[in-house]
PDB file of C-alpha atoms (C1' of nucleotides) in Angstrom:
ATOM      1  CA  MET A   1       0.000   0.000   0.000  1.00 96.00           C
ATOM      2  CA  ASP A   2       1.189   3.469  -0.892  1.00 97.00           C
ATOM      3  CA  TYR A   3      -0.588   6.819  -0.858  1.00 98.00           C
ATOM      4  CA  SER A   4      -0.180  10.528  -1.477  1.00 98.00           C
ATOM      5  CA  VAL A   5      -2.208  13.668  -0.877  1.00 98.00           C
ATOM      6  CA  LYS A   6      -3.221  15.646  -3.941  1.00 96.00           C
ATOM      7  CA  ALA A   7      -5.600  18.623  -4.164  1.00 96.00           C
ATOM      8  CA  GLY A   8      -7.813  17.499  -1.286  1.00 97.00           C
ATOM      9  CA  ASP A   9      -7.916  13.898  -2.447  1.00 98.00           C
ATOM     10  CA  ILE A  10      -6.011  10.803  -1.388  1.00 98.00           C
ATOM     11  CA  ILE A  11      -4.305   8.921  -4.212  1.00 98.00           C
ATOM     12  CA  LEU A  12      -3.935   5.266  -3.261  1.00 98.00           C
ATOM     13  CA  SER A  13      -1.978   2.399  -4.808  1.00 98.00           C
ATOM     14  CA  GLU A  14      -2.892  -1.100  -3.678  1.00 98.00           C
ATOM     15  CA  GLU A  15      -2.409  -4.051  -5.975  1.00 98.00           C
ATOM     16  CA  HIS A  16      -4.734  -6.470  -4.144  1.00 98.00           C
ATOM     17  CA  PHE A  17      -7.921  -4.408  -4.260  1.00 98.00           C
ATOM     18  CA  SER A  18     -10.920  -4.137  -6.563  1.00 98.00           C
ATOM     19  CA  LEU A  19     -13.962  -1.988  -5.766  1.00 98.00           C
ATOM     20  CA  ASP A  20     -16.435  -4.332  -7.438  1.00 97.00           C
ATOM     21  CA  GLU A  21     -15.012  -7.415  -5.764  1.00 97.00           C
ATOM     22  CA  THR A  22     -14.728  -5.866  -2.290  1.00 98.00           C
ATOM     23  CA  LEU A  23     -17.737  -3.539  -2.060  1.00 98.00           C
ATOM     24  CA  ASP A  24     -20.262  -5.571  -4.033  1.00 95.00           C
ATOM     25  CA  CYS A  25     -19.636  -9.126  -2.821  1.00 93.00           C
ATOM     26  CA  GLY A  26     -22.238  -9.361  -0.072  1.00 95.00           C
ATOM     27  CA  GLN A  27     -20.141  -8.351   2.937  1.00 97.00           C
ATOM     28  CA  ALA A  28     -21.385  -4.736   3.009  1.00 98.00           C
ATOM     29  CA  PHE A  29     -24.759  -3.368   1.946  1.00 98.00           C
ATOM     30  CA  ARG A  30     -24.379   0.420   1.876  1.00 98.00           C
ATOM     31  CA  TRP A  31     -22.046   0.903  -1.107  1.00 98.00           C
ATOM     32  CA  GLU A  32     -23.430   1.734  -4.509  1.00 97.00           C
ATOM     33  CA  SER A  33     -21.772   2.101  -7.868  1.00 97.00           C
ATOM     34  CA  VAL A  34     -22.359   5.569  -9.333  1.00 97.00           C
ATOM     35  CA  PRO A  35     -21.683   6.893 -12.859  1.00 96.00           C
ATOM     36  CA  SER A  36     -18.374   8.713 -13.341  1.00 97.00           C
ATOM     37  CA  ASP A  37     -15.559   9.306 -15.802  1.00 97.00           C
ATOM     38  CA  PHE A  38     -13.397   6.762 -13.975  1.00 98.00           C
ATOM     39  CA  PHE A  39     -13.289   2.985 -14.447  1.00 98.00           C
ATOM     40  CA  ARG A  40     -15.471   2.614 -11.362  1.00 98.00           C
ATOM     41  CA  THR A  41     -16.806   4.878  -8.610  1.00 98.00           C
ATOM     42  CA  TYR A  42     -18.628   3.896  -5.411  1.00 98.00           C
ATOM     43  CA  LYS A  43     -20.379   5.930  -2.744  1.00 98.00           C
ATOM     44  CA  GLY A  44     -20.844   4.547   0.741  1.00 98.00           C
ATOM     45  CA  TYR A  45     -20.163   4.826   4.431  1.00 98.00           C
ATOM     46  CA  PHE A  46     -18.212   3.640   7.423  1.00 98.00           C
ATOM     47  CA  LYS A  47     -20.584   4.263  10.342  1.00 97.00           C
ATOM     48  CA  ASN A  48     -22.055   7.483   8.997  1.00 96.00           C
ATOM     49  CA  TYR A  49     -18.860   8.928   7.560  1.00 98.00           C
ATOM     50  CA  PRO A  50     -19.440   9.219   3.800  1.00 98.00           C
ATOM     51  CA  LEU A  51     -16.885   8.443   1.114  1.00 98.00           C
ATOM     52  CA  THR A  52     -16.729   8.575  -2.652  1.00 98.00           C
ATOM     53  CA  ILE A  53     -13.957   6.363  -3.995  1.00 98.00           C
ATOM     54  CA  SER A  54     -12.893   5.772  -7.584  1.00 98.00           C
ATOM     55  CA  GLU A  55     -10.819   3.042  -9.181  1.00 98.00           C
ATOM     56  CA  THR A  56      -8.977   4.676 -12.065  1.00 98.00           C
ATOM     57  CA  CYS A  57      -7.167   1.576 -13.303  1.00 97.00           C
ATOM     58  CA  LYS A  58      -6.019  -1.699 -11.793  1.00 96.00           C
ATOM     59  CA  GLY A  59      -4.587  -1.042  -8.325  1.00 98.00           C
ATOM     60  CA  LYS A  60      -5.044   2.763  -8.467  1.00 98.00           C
ATOM     61  CA  PHE A  61      -7.666   4.634  -6.436  1.00 98.00           C
ATOM     62  CA  ILE A  62      -8.846   8.139  -5.537  1.00 98.00           C
ATOM     63  CA  LEU A  63     -10.535   8.817  -2.203  1.00 98.00           C
ATOM     64  CA  HIS A  64     -12.325  12.026  -3.127  1.00 98.00           C
ATOM     65  CA  ASN A  65     -12.380  15.044  -0.854  1.00 98.00           C
ATOM     66  CA  THR A  66     -10.591  13.173   1.924  1.00 98.00           C
ATOM     67  CA  THR A  67      -8.041  14.589   4.362  1.00 98.00           C
ATOM     68  CA  GLU A  68      -4.909  12.696   5.255  1.00 98.00           C
ATOM     69  CA  ALA A  69      -6.150  12.541   8.854  1.00 98.00           C
ATOM     70  CA  ASP A  70      -9.436  10.891   7.813  1.00 98.00           C
ATOM     71  CA  PHE A  71      -7.580   8.490   5.574  1.00 98.00           C
ATOM     72  CA  LEU A  72      -5.235   7.426   8.371  1.00 98.00           C
ATOM     73  CA  ASN A  73      -7.876   7.368  11.116  1.00 98.00           C
ATOM     74  CA  ILE A  74     -10.818   5.853   9.243  1.00 98.00           C
ATOM     75  CA  TRP A  75     -10.317   4.507   5.741  1.00 98.00           C
ATOM     76  CA  LYS A  76      -6.927   2.825   6.074  1.00 98.00           C
ATOM     77  CA  ASP A  77      -8.422   0.607   8.764  1.00 98.00           C
ATOM     78  CA  TYR A  78     -11.788   0.168   7.074  1.00 98.00           C
ATOM     79  CA  PHE A  79     -10.198  -1.143   3.882  1.00 98.00           C
ATOM     80  CA  ASP A  80      -7.744  -3.245   5.924  1.00 98.00           C
ATOM     81  CA  LEU A  81      -4.813  -1.629   4.134  1.00 98.00           C
ATOM     82  CA  ASP A  82      -2.214  -2.687   6.716  1.00 98.00           C
ATOM     83  CA  THR A  83      -2.831  -6.363   5.950  1.00 98.00           C
ATOM     84  CA  ASP A  84      -0.693  -7.948   3.250  1.00 98.00           C
ATOM     85  CA  TYR A  85      -3.161  -9.724   0.968  1.00 98.00           C
ATOM     86  CA  GLY A  86      -0.348 -10.795  -1.339  1.00 98.00           C
ATOM     87  CA  GLU A  87       1.067 -12.813   1.532  1.00 98.00           C
ATOM     88  CA  LEU A  88      -2.374 -14.217   2.376  1.00 98.00           C
ATOM     89  CA  LYS A  89      -2.934 -15.305  -1.210  1.00 98.00           C
ATOM     90  CA  ARG A  90       0.470 -16.967  -1.319  1.00 98.00           C
ATOM     91  CA  ARG A  91      -0.589 -19.001   1.707  1.00 98.00           C
ATOM     92  CA  PHE A  92      -3.911 -19.861   0.066  1.00 98.00           C
ATOM     93  CA  SER A  93      -2.193 -20.921  -3.147  1.00 97.00           C
ATOM     94  CA  GLU A  94      -1.197 -24.205  -1.481  1.00 97.00           C
ATOM     95  CA  ASP A  95      -4.792 -25.278  -1.960  1.00 98.00           C
ATOM     96  CA  GLU A  96      -6.050 -25.901  -5.486  1.00 97.00           C
ATOM     97  CA  THR A  97      -9.564 -24.559  -4.986  1.00 97.00           C
ATOM     98  CA  LEU A  98      -8.488 -21.440  -3.104  1.00 98.00           C
ATOM     99  CA  SER A  99      -5.818 -20.856  -5.694  1.00 98.00           C
ATOM    100  CA  ALA A 100      -8.496 -20.821  -8.387  1.00 97.00           C
ATOM    101  CA  ALA A 101     -10.767 -18.619  -6.251  1.00 97.00           C
ATOM    102  CA  CYS A 102      -7.995 -16.050  -5.681  1.00 98.00           C
ATOM    103  CA  ALA A 103      -7.110 -16.060  -9.374  1.00 97.00           C
ATOM    104  CA  TYR A 104     -10.769 -15.508 -10.195  1.00 96.00           C
ATOM    105  CA  ALA A 105     -11.278 -12.507  -7.868  1.00 96.00           C
ATOM    106  CA  GLY A 106      -7.971 -11.442  -6.339  1.00 97.00           C
ATOM    107  CA  GLY A 107      -9.254  -7.973  -5.474  1.00 98.00           C
ATOM    108  CA  ILE A 108     -11.381  -9.082  -2.532  1.00 98.00           C
ATOM    109  CA  ARG A 109     -10.483  -7.637   0.860  1.00 98.00           C
ATOM    110  CA  LEU A 110     -12.155  -8.142   4.230  1.00 98.00           C
ATOM    111  CA  LEU A 111     -13.635  -4.817   5.341  1.00 98.00           C
ATOM    112  CA  ARG A 112     -13.338  -3.841   9.008  1.00 98.00           C
ATOM    113  CA  GLN A 113     -16.931  -2.784   9.473  1.00 98.00           C
ATOM    114  CA  ASP A 114     -18.892  -1.496  12.458  1.00 98.00           C
ATOM    115  CA  ALA A 115     -20.033  -4.182  14.906  1.00 98.00           C
ATOM    116  CA  GLU A 116     -23.520  -2.811  15.519  1.00 98.00           C
ATOM    117  CA  GLU A 117     -24.213  -2.239  11.834  1.00 98.00           C
ATOM    118  CA  CYS A 118     -23.085  -5.757  10.949  1.00 98.00           C
ATOM    119  CA  LEU A 119     -25.169  -7.439  13.619  1.00 98.00           C
ATOM    120  CA  ILE A 120     -28.277  -5.605  12.418  1.00 98.00           C
ATOM    121  CA  SER A 121     -27.477  -6.082   8.731  1.00 98.00           C
ATOM    122  CA  PHE A 122     -26.915  -9.818   8.981  1.00 98.00           C
ATOM    123  CA  ILE A 123     -30.057 -10.356  11.039  1.00 98.00           C
ATOM    124  CA  ILE A 124     -31.840  -8.733   8.103  1.00 98.00           C
ATOM    125  CA  SER A 125     -29.896 -10.910   5.646  1.00 97.00           C
ATOM    126  CA  GLN A 126     -31.364 -14.245   6.718  1.00 97.00           C
ATOM    127  CA  ASN A 127     -33.470 -16.087   4.152  1.00 97.00           C
ATOM    128  CA  ASN A 128     -33.228 -12.966   2.001  1.00 96.00           C
ATOM    129  CA  ASN A 129     -31.487 -11.798  -1.163  1.00 93.00           C
ATOM    130  CA  ILE A 130     -28.886  -9.069  -1.495  1.00 93.00           C
ATOM    131  CA  PRO A 131     -30.953  -6.472  -3.435  1.00 96.00           C
ATOM    132  CA  ARG A 132     -33.751  -6.722  -0.872  1.00 97.00           C
ATOM    133  CA  ILE A 133     -31.302  -6.609   2.062  1.00 97.00           C
ATOM    134  CA  LYS A 134     -29.947  -3.361   0.606  1.00 98.00           C
ATOM    135  CA  GLY A 135     -33.498  -2.040   0.226  1.00 98.00           C
ATOM    136  CA  ILE A 136     -34.426  -2.741   3.835  1.00 98.00           C
ATOM    137  CA  ILE A 137     -31.181  -1.213   5.137  1.00 98.00           C
ATOM    138  CA  GLY A 138     -31.684   1.816   2.891  1.00 98.00           C
ATOM    139  CA  ARG A 139     -35.140   2.373   4.373  1.00 98.00           C
ATOM    140  CA  LEU A 140     -33.726   1.918   7.881  1.00 98.00           C
ATOM    141  CA  CYS A 141     -31.149   4.646   7.213  1.00 98.00           C
ATOM    142  CA  GLU A 142     -33.835   6.887   5.749  1.00 98.00           C
ATOM    143  CA  MET A 143     -36.007   6.420   8.821  1.00 98.00           C
ATOM    144  CA  TYR A 144     -33.192   7.375  11.212  1.00 98.00           C
ATOM    145  CA  GLY A 145     -31.211   9.816   9.079  1.00 98.00           C
ATOM    146  CA  GLY A 146     -28.217   7.476   8.803  1.00 98.00           C
ATOM    147  CA  PHE A 147     -27.541   3.976  10.030  1.00 98.00           C
ATOM    148  CA  PRO A 148     -28.836   3.877  13.627  1.00 98.00           C
ATOM    149  CA  ASP A 149     -26.695   2.559  16.460  1.00 98.00           C
ATOM    150  CA  PHE A 150     -28.426   0.624  19.236  1.00 98.00           C
ATOM    151  CA  LYS A 151     -28.756   3.726  21.389  1.00 98.00           C
ATOM    152  CA  ARG A 152     -30.888   5.214  18.641  1.00 98.00           C
ATOM    153  CA  LEU A 153     -32.967   2.011  18.537  1.00 98.00           C
ATOM    154  CA  GLU A 154     -33.669   1.985  22.267  1.00 98.00           C
ATOM    155  CA  GLY A 155     -37.159   0.640  22.904  1.00 97.00           C
ATOM    156  CA  VAL A 156     -37.987   0.211  19.225  1.00 98.00           C
ATOM    157  CA  THR A 157     -40.845  -2.192  18.428  1.00 98.00           C
ATOM    158  CA  ALA A 158     -41.483  -4.427  15.459  1.00 98.00           C
ATOM    159  CA  GLU A 159     -44.581  -2.342  14.672  1.00 97.00           C
ATOM    160  CA  GLU A 160     -42.502   0.815  14.433  1.00 98.00           C
ATOM    161  CA  LEU A 161     -40.161  -0.985  12.025  1.00 98.00           C
ATOM    162  CA  ALA A 162     -43.010  -2.089   9.750  1.00 98.00           C
ATOM    163  CA  PRO A 163     -42.230   0.539   7.071  1.00 98.00           C
ATOM    164  CA  LEU A 164     -38.910  -1.263   6.467  1.00 98.00           C
ATOM    165  CA  ARG A 165     -40.862  -4.255   5.086  1.00 98.00           C
ATOM    166  CA  ALA A 166     -38.379  -6.542   6.797  1.00 98.00           C
ATOM    167  CA  GLY A 167     -41.043  -9.172   7.410  1.00 98.00           C
ATOM    168  CA  PHE A 168     -40.560 -11.570  10.307  1.00 98.00           C
ATOM    169  CA  ARG A 169     -37.092 -10.099  10.941  1.00 98.00           C
ATOM    170  CA  ALA A 170     -38.566  -6.950  12.532  1.00 98.00           C
ATOM    171  CA  GLY A 171     -39.245  -8.878  15.741  1.00 98.00           C
ATOM    172  CA  TYR A 172     -35.653 -10.115  15.750  1.00 98.00           C
ATOM    173  CA  LEU A 173     -34.367  -6.530  15.520  1.00 98.00           C
ATOM    174  CA  GLU A 174     -36.606  -5.542  18.422  1.00 98.00           C
ATOM    175  CA  ASP A 175     -35.169  -8.327  20.587  1.00 98.00           C
ATOM    176  CA  CYS A 176     -31.613  -7.528  19.523  1.00 98.00           C
ATOM    177  CA  ALA A 177     -31.927  -3.824  20.386  1.00 98.00           C
ATOM    178  CA  ARG A 178     -33.480  -4.685  23.751  1.00 98.00           C
ATOM    179  CA  LYS A 179     -30.724  -7.152  24.713  1.00 98.00           C
ATOM    180  CA  VAL A 180     -27.881  -4.848  23.676  1.00 98.00           C
ATOM    181  CA  ASN A 181     -29.387  -1.808  25.379  1.00 98.00           C
ATOM    182  CA  SER A 182     -30.085  -3.709  28.597  1.00 98.00           C
ATOM    183  CA  GLY A 183     -26.515  -4.963  28.722  1.00 98.00           C
ATOM    184  CA  GLU A 184     -27.668  -8.571  28.429  1.00 98.00           C
ATOM    185  CA  THR A 185     -25.570  -8.692  25.257  1.00 98.00           C
ATOM    186  CA  GLN A 186     -22.212  -6.902  25.553  1.00 98.00           C
ATOM    187  CA  LEU A 187     -20.620  -6.471  22.147  1.00 98.00           C
ATOM    188  CA  GLU A 188     -17.324  -5.141  23.508  1.00 98.00           C
ATOM    189  CA  LYS A 189     -16.911  -8.241  25.655  1.00 98.00           C
ATOM    190  CA  ILE A 190     -17.823 -10.486  22.749  1.00 98.00           C
ATOM    191  CA  ARG A 191     -15.163  -8.728  20.692  1.00 98.00           C
ATOM    192  CA  GLU A 192     -12.509  -9.976  23.123  1.00 98.00           C
ATOM    193  CA  MET A 193     -13.730 -13.580  23.110  1.00 97.00           C
ATOM    194  CA  PRO A 194     -12.653 -16.428  20.825  1.00 96.00           C
ATOM    195  CA  ALA A 195     -15.074 -16.763  17.899  1.00 96.00           C
ATOM    196  CA  GLU A 196     -16.846 -19.873  19.173  1.00 96.00           C
ATOM    197  CA  ALA A 197     -17.582 -18.340  22.587  1.00 97.00           C
ATOM    198  CA  GLY A 198     -18.627 -15.052  21.005  1.00 98.00           C
ATOM    199  CA  ALA A 199     -21.016 -16.839  18.678  1.00 98.00           C
ATOM    200  CA  LYS A 200     -22.613 -18.674  21.580  1.00 97.00           C
ATOM    201  CA  GLU A 201     -23.195 -15.337  23.312  1.00 98.00           C
ATOM    202  CA  LEU A 202     -24.657 -13.694  20.189  1.00 98.00           C
ATOM    203  CA  MET A 203     -26.988 -16.634  19.614  1.00 98.00           C
ATOM    204  CA  LYS A 204     -28.909 -15.698  22.766  1.00 98.00           C
ATOM    205  CA  ILE A 205     -30.457 -12.985  20.589  1.00 98.00           C
ATOM    206  CA  LYS A 206     -33.642 -14.074  18.852  1.00 98.00           C
ATOM    207  CA  GLY A 207     -33.007 -14.462  15.147  1.00 98.00           C
ATOM    208  CA  VAL A 208     -29.258 -14.957  15.560  1.00 98.00           C
ATOM    209  CA  GLY A 209     -28.155 -18.485  14.708  1.00 98.00           C
ATOM    210  CA  PRO A 210     -24.708 -19.856  13.826  1.00 97.00           C
ATOM    211  CA  LYS A 211     -24.507 -18.188  10.430  1.00 97.00           C
ATOM    212  CA  VAL A 212     -25.592 -14.683  11.438  1.00 98.00           C
ATOM    213  CA  ALA A 213     -23.383 -14.854  14.549  1.00 98.00           C
ATOM    214  CA  MET A 214     -20.323 -15.786  12.488  1.00 98.00           C
ATOM    215  CA  CYS A 215     -21.031 -12.974  10.010  1.00 98.00           C
ATOM    216  CA  ALA A 216     -21.310 -10.444  12.849  1.00 98.00           C
ATOM    217  CA  LEU A 217     -17.975 -11.678  14.233  1.00 98.00           C
ATOM    218  CA  LEU A 218     -16.170 -11.823  10.899  1.00 98.00           C
ATOM    219  CA  PHE A 219     -17.415  -8.635   9.261  1.00 98.00           C
ATOM    220  CA  GLY A 220     -18.129  -6.494  12.340  1.00 98.00           C
ATOM    221  CA  MET A 221     -15.321  -7.549  14.680  1.00 98.00           C
ATOM    222  CA  TYR A 222     -12.644  -8.737  12.245  1.00 98.00           C
ATOM    223  CA  LYS A 223     -12.654 -12.228  13.759  1.00 98.00           C
ATOM    224  CA  THR A 224     -10.801 -13.797  10.852  1.00 98.00           C
ATOM    225  CA  GLU A 225     -11.206 -17.308  12.267  1.00 97.00           C
ATOM    226  CA  ALA A 226     -15.024 -17.032  12.011  1.00 97.00           C
ATOM    227  CA  TYR A 227     -16.241 -19.112   9.059  1.00 96.00           C
ATOM    228  CA  PRO A 228     -19.914 -18.420   8.265  1.00 96.00           C
ATOM    229  CA  VAL A 229     -21.582 -21.369   6.553  1.00 94.00           C
ATOM    230  CA  ASP A 230     -24.533 -20.516   4.327  1.00 91.00           C
ATOM    231  CA  VAL A 231     -26.012 -22.555   1.473  1.00 85.00           C
ATOM    232  CA  TRP A 232     -23.158 -21.583  -0.846  1.00 89.00           C
ATOM    233  CA  ILE A 233     -20.341 -22.384   1.570  1.00 93.00           C
ATOM    234  CA  LYS A 234     -22.111 -25.643   2.367  1.00 90.00           C
ATOM    235  CA  ARG A 235     -21.740 -26.502  -1.327  1.00 88.00           C
ATOM    236  CA  VAL A 236     -18.042 -25.517  -1.200  1.00 92.00           C
ATOM    237  CA  ASN A 237     -17.473 -27.750   1.808  1.00 92.00           C
ATOM    238  CA  GLU A 238     -19.265 -30.733   0.277  1.00 89.00           C
ATOM    239  CA  ARG A 239     -17.676 -30.364  -3.128  1.00 91.00           C
ATOM    240  CA  TYR A 240     -14.077 -29.391  -2.318  1.00 94.00           C
ATOM    241  CA  TYR A 241     -13.469 -30.037   1.372  1.00 94.00           C
ATOM    242  CA  PRO A 242     -15.310 -33.205   2.438  1.00 90.00           C
ATOM    243  CA  ASN A 243     -12.484 -33.911   4.914  1.00 91.00           C
ATOM    244  CA  GLY A 244     -12.311 -30.391   6.306  1.00 92.00           C
ATOM    245  CA  LEU A 245     -10.555 -27.149   5.402  1.00 95.00           C
ATOM    246  CA  PRO A 246      -6.867 -27.195   4.394  1.00 97.00           C
ATOM    247  CA  ASP A 247      -4.224 -26.231   6.979  1.00 97.00           C
ATOM    248  CA  CYS A 248      -3.194 -23.144   5.011  1.00 98.00           C
ATOM    249  CA  VAL A 249      -6.344 -21.253   6.083  1.00 97.00           C
ATOM    250  CA  LYS A 250      -5.763 -21.750   9.801  1.00 96.00           C
ATOM    251  CA  GLY A 251      -6.679 -18.569  11.683  1.00 97.00           C
ATOM    252  CA  VAL A 252      -7.917 -16.771   8.583  1.00 98.00           C
ATOM    253  CA  GLN A 253     -10.743 -19.067   7.491  1.00 97.00           C
ATOM    254  CA  GLY A 254     -13.049 -16.061   7.310  1.00 97.00           C
ATOM    255  CA  ILE A 255     -10.919 -14.308   4.700  1.00 98.00           C
ATOM    256  CA  ALA A 256     -10.643 -17.515   2.678  1.00 98.00           C
ATOM    257  CA  GLN A 257     -14.418 -17.807   2.967  1.00 97.00           C
ATOM    258  CA  GLN A 258     -14.836 -14.507   1.109  1.00 96.00           C
ATOM    259  CA  TYR A 259     -12.886 -15.767  -1.900  1.00 97.00           C
ATOM    260  CA  LEU A 260     -14.687 -19.114  -1.832  1.00 96.00           C
ATOM    261  CA  PHE A 261     -18.137 -17.535  -1.492  1.00 94.00           C
ATOM    262  CA  HIS A 262     -17.617 -15.324  -4.522  1.00 94.00           C
ATOM    263  CA  TYR A 263     -16.028 -18.149  -6.516  1.00 94.00           C
ATOM    264  CA  ILE A 264     -18.734 -20.762  -5.968  1.00 92.00           C
ATOM    265  CA  ARG A 265     -21.510 -18.289  -6.784  1.00 91.00           C
ATOM    266  CA  THR A 266     -20.133 -16.831  -9.984  1.00 90.00           C
ATOM    267  CA  GLY A 267     -16.774 -18.326 -10.981  1.00 87.00           C
ATOM    268  CA  ALA A 268     -16.533 -22.052 -10.364  1.00 82.00           C
ATOM    269  CA  PRO A 269     -17.281 -24.489 -13.180  1.00 84.00           C
ATOM    270  CA  LYS A 270     -20.753 -25.998 -12.903  1.00 76.00           C
ATOM    271  CA  GLU A 271     -20.891 -29.330 -11.173  1.00 69.00           C
ATOM    272  CA  SER A 272     -21.433 -32.061 -13.753  1.00 53.00           C
ATOM    273  CA  LYS A 273     -23.741 -34.944 -12.970  1.00 41.00           C
ATOM    274  CA  VAL A 274     -21.985 -38.279 -12.673  1.00 37.00           C
TER     275      VAL A 274
ATOM    276  C1'  DT B  23     -47.631 -20.067 -10.322  1.00 75.95           C
ATOM    277  C1'  DT B  24     -43.840 -21.611  -8.011  1.00 75.95           C
ATOM    278  C1'  DC B  25     -39.285 -21.126  -6.414  1.00 75.95           C
ATOM    279  C1'  DC B  26     -35.643 -18.910  -4.125  1.00 75.95           C
ATOM    280  C1'  DA B  27     -32.954 -15.588  -1.338  1.00 75.95           C
ATOM    281  C1'  DG B  28     -25.532 -15.066   2.657  1.00 75.95           C
ATOM    282  C1'  DG B  29     -31.476 -18.878   8.232  1.00 75.95           C
ATOM    283  C1'  DC B  30     -33.749 -19.465  12.250  1.00 75.95           C
ATOM    284  C1'  DG B  31     -37.536 -20.714  15.731  1.00 75.95           C
ATOM    285  C1'  DT B  32     -40.482 -24.246  16.946  1.00 75.95           C
ATOM    286  C1'  DA B  33     -42.512 -28.762  17.168  1.00 75.95           C
ATOM    287  C1'  DT B  34     -41.733 -33.526  17.091  1.00 75.95           C
ATOM    288  C1'  DC B  35     -39.328 -37.714  17.297  1.00 75.95           C
TER     289       DC B  35
ATOM    290  C1'  DG C   5     -29.439 -34.246  18.090  1.00 75.95           C
ATOM    291  C1'  DA C   6     -31.614 -34.655  13.955  1.00 75.95           C
ATOM    292  C1'  DT C   7     -35.246 -33.457  10.781  1.00 75.95           C
ATOM    293  C1'  DA C   8     -39.505 -30.976   8.832  1.00 75.95           C
ATOM    294  C1'  DC C   9     -41.934 -26.916   8.311  1.00 75.95           C
ATOM    295  C1'  DG C  10     -43.482 -22.067   8.477  1.00 75.95           C
ATOM    296  C1'  DC C  11     -42.058 -17.507   8.048  1.00 75.95           C
ATOM    297  C1'  DA C  12     -42.669 -11.779   5.167  1.00 75.95           C
ATOM    298  C1'  DT C  13     -41.318  -9.965   1.077  1.00 75.95           C
ATOM    299  C1'  DG C  14     -40.349  -9.395  -3.728  1.00 75.95           C
ATOM    300  C1'  DG C  15     -37.880 -10.665  -7.981  1.00 75.95           C
ATOM    301  C1'  DA C  16     -37.072 -14.284 -11.477  1.00 75.95           C
TER     302       DA C  16
END
DNA sequence: TTCCAGGCGTATC
DNA sequence: GATACGCATGGA
């Protein structure tokens, strides 16, 4: 990673980074591609700090209207720019499937997102599709003038959330807000726990099962050993890893999961019937 | 019309 | 502990 300041913008070089592959791969739901003169431009947020970022060519980026202080304090961490993804991918290359997945979409990075936003977002994600998840979250942000933290959601009821059209998940959000605000669920303690113990704690919330808990830990608390298993990863496990994951992913299964998730959905050859 | 979407709660065995 | 089924909503 290398950067410079130029006319109020940050100019960033990072070889292992693609906006499409990182911001539109189902780990974050508040980034949208917008028209521009550049190869690609996205608008989105960390918490409620806005950013417009362009990819001008492979490995070259502009963070528009961004001070060096904001880059160093917010965006460098958010985009996980201190982690060497080249080194990670070299480790993954020991495994044939992961090697193919990294070759297919080598610009994926694991975002260091906000814990509260991720917990809420992945409760909404269950038995749902990505465009509709984005719609519900968009309406939530509209209702509260930005993504609400749990303090903002204190005492909220499923009825009050009806305009979101979140369906049966509204009741889950109500229970989640109540448990976090009462201190029954302590996210900062969970952040310090090993993933398995943290997941067990999160699963006391109604509507949080193993998959949502692991997503909250991986995406919202950078627990890289958390390995969320959804229908797609279940297919990966059955097809490529019937005897378990390879040793080379130890400790960073969650990052490997991102490459595998994207690969099995859009890149892997179709399974032929025997 | 039916099926599916980054699952989970509940009932039943 | 394993398995079957319903669940709100909306797009394909």
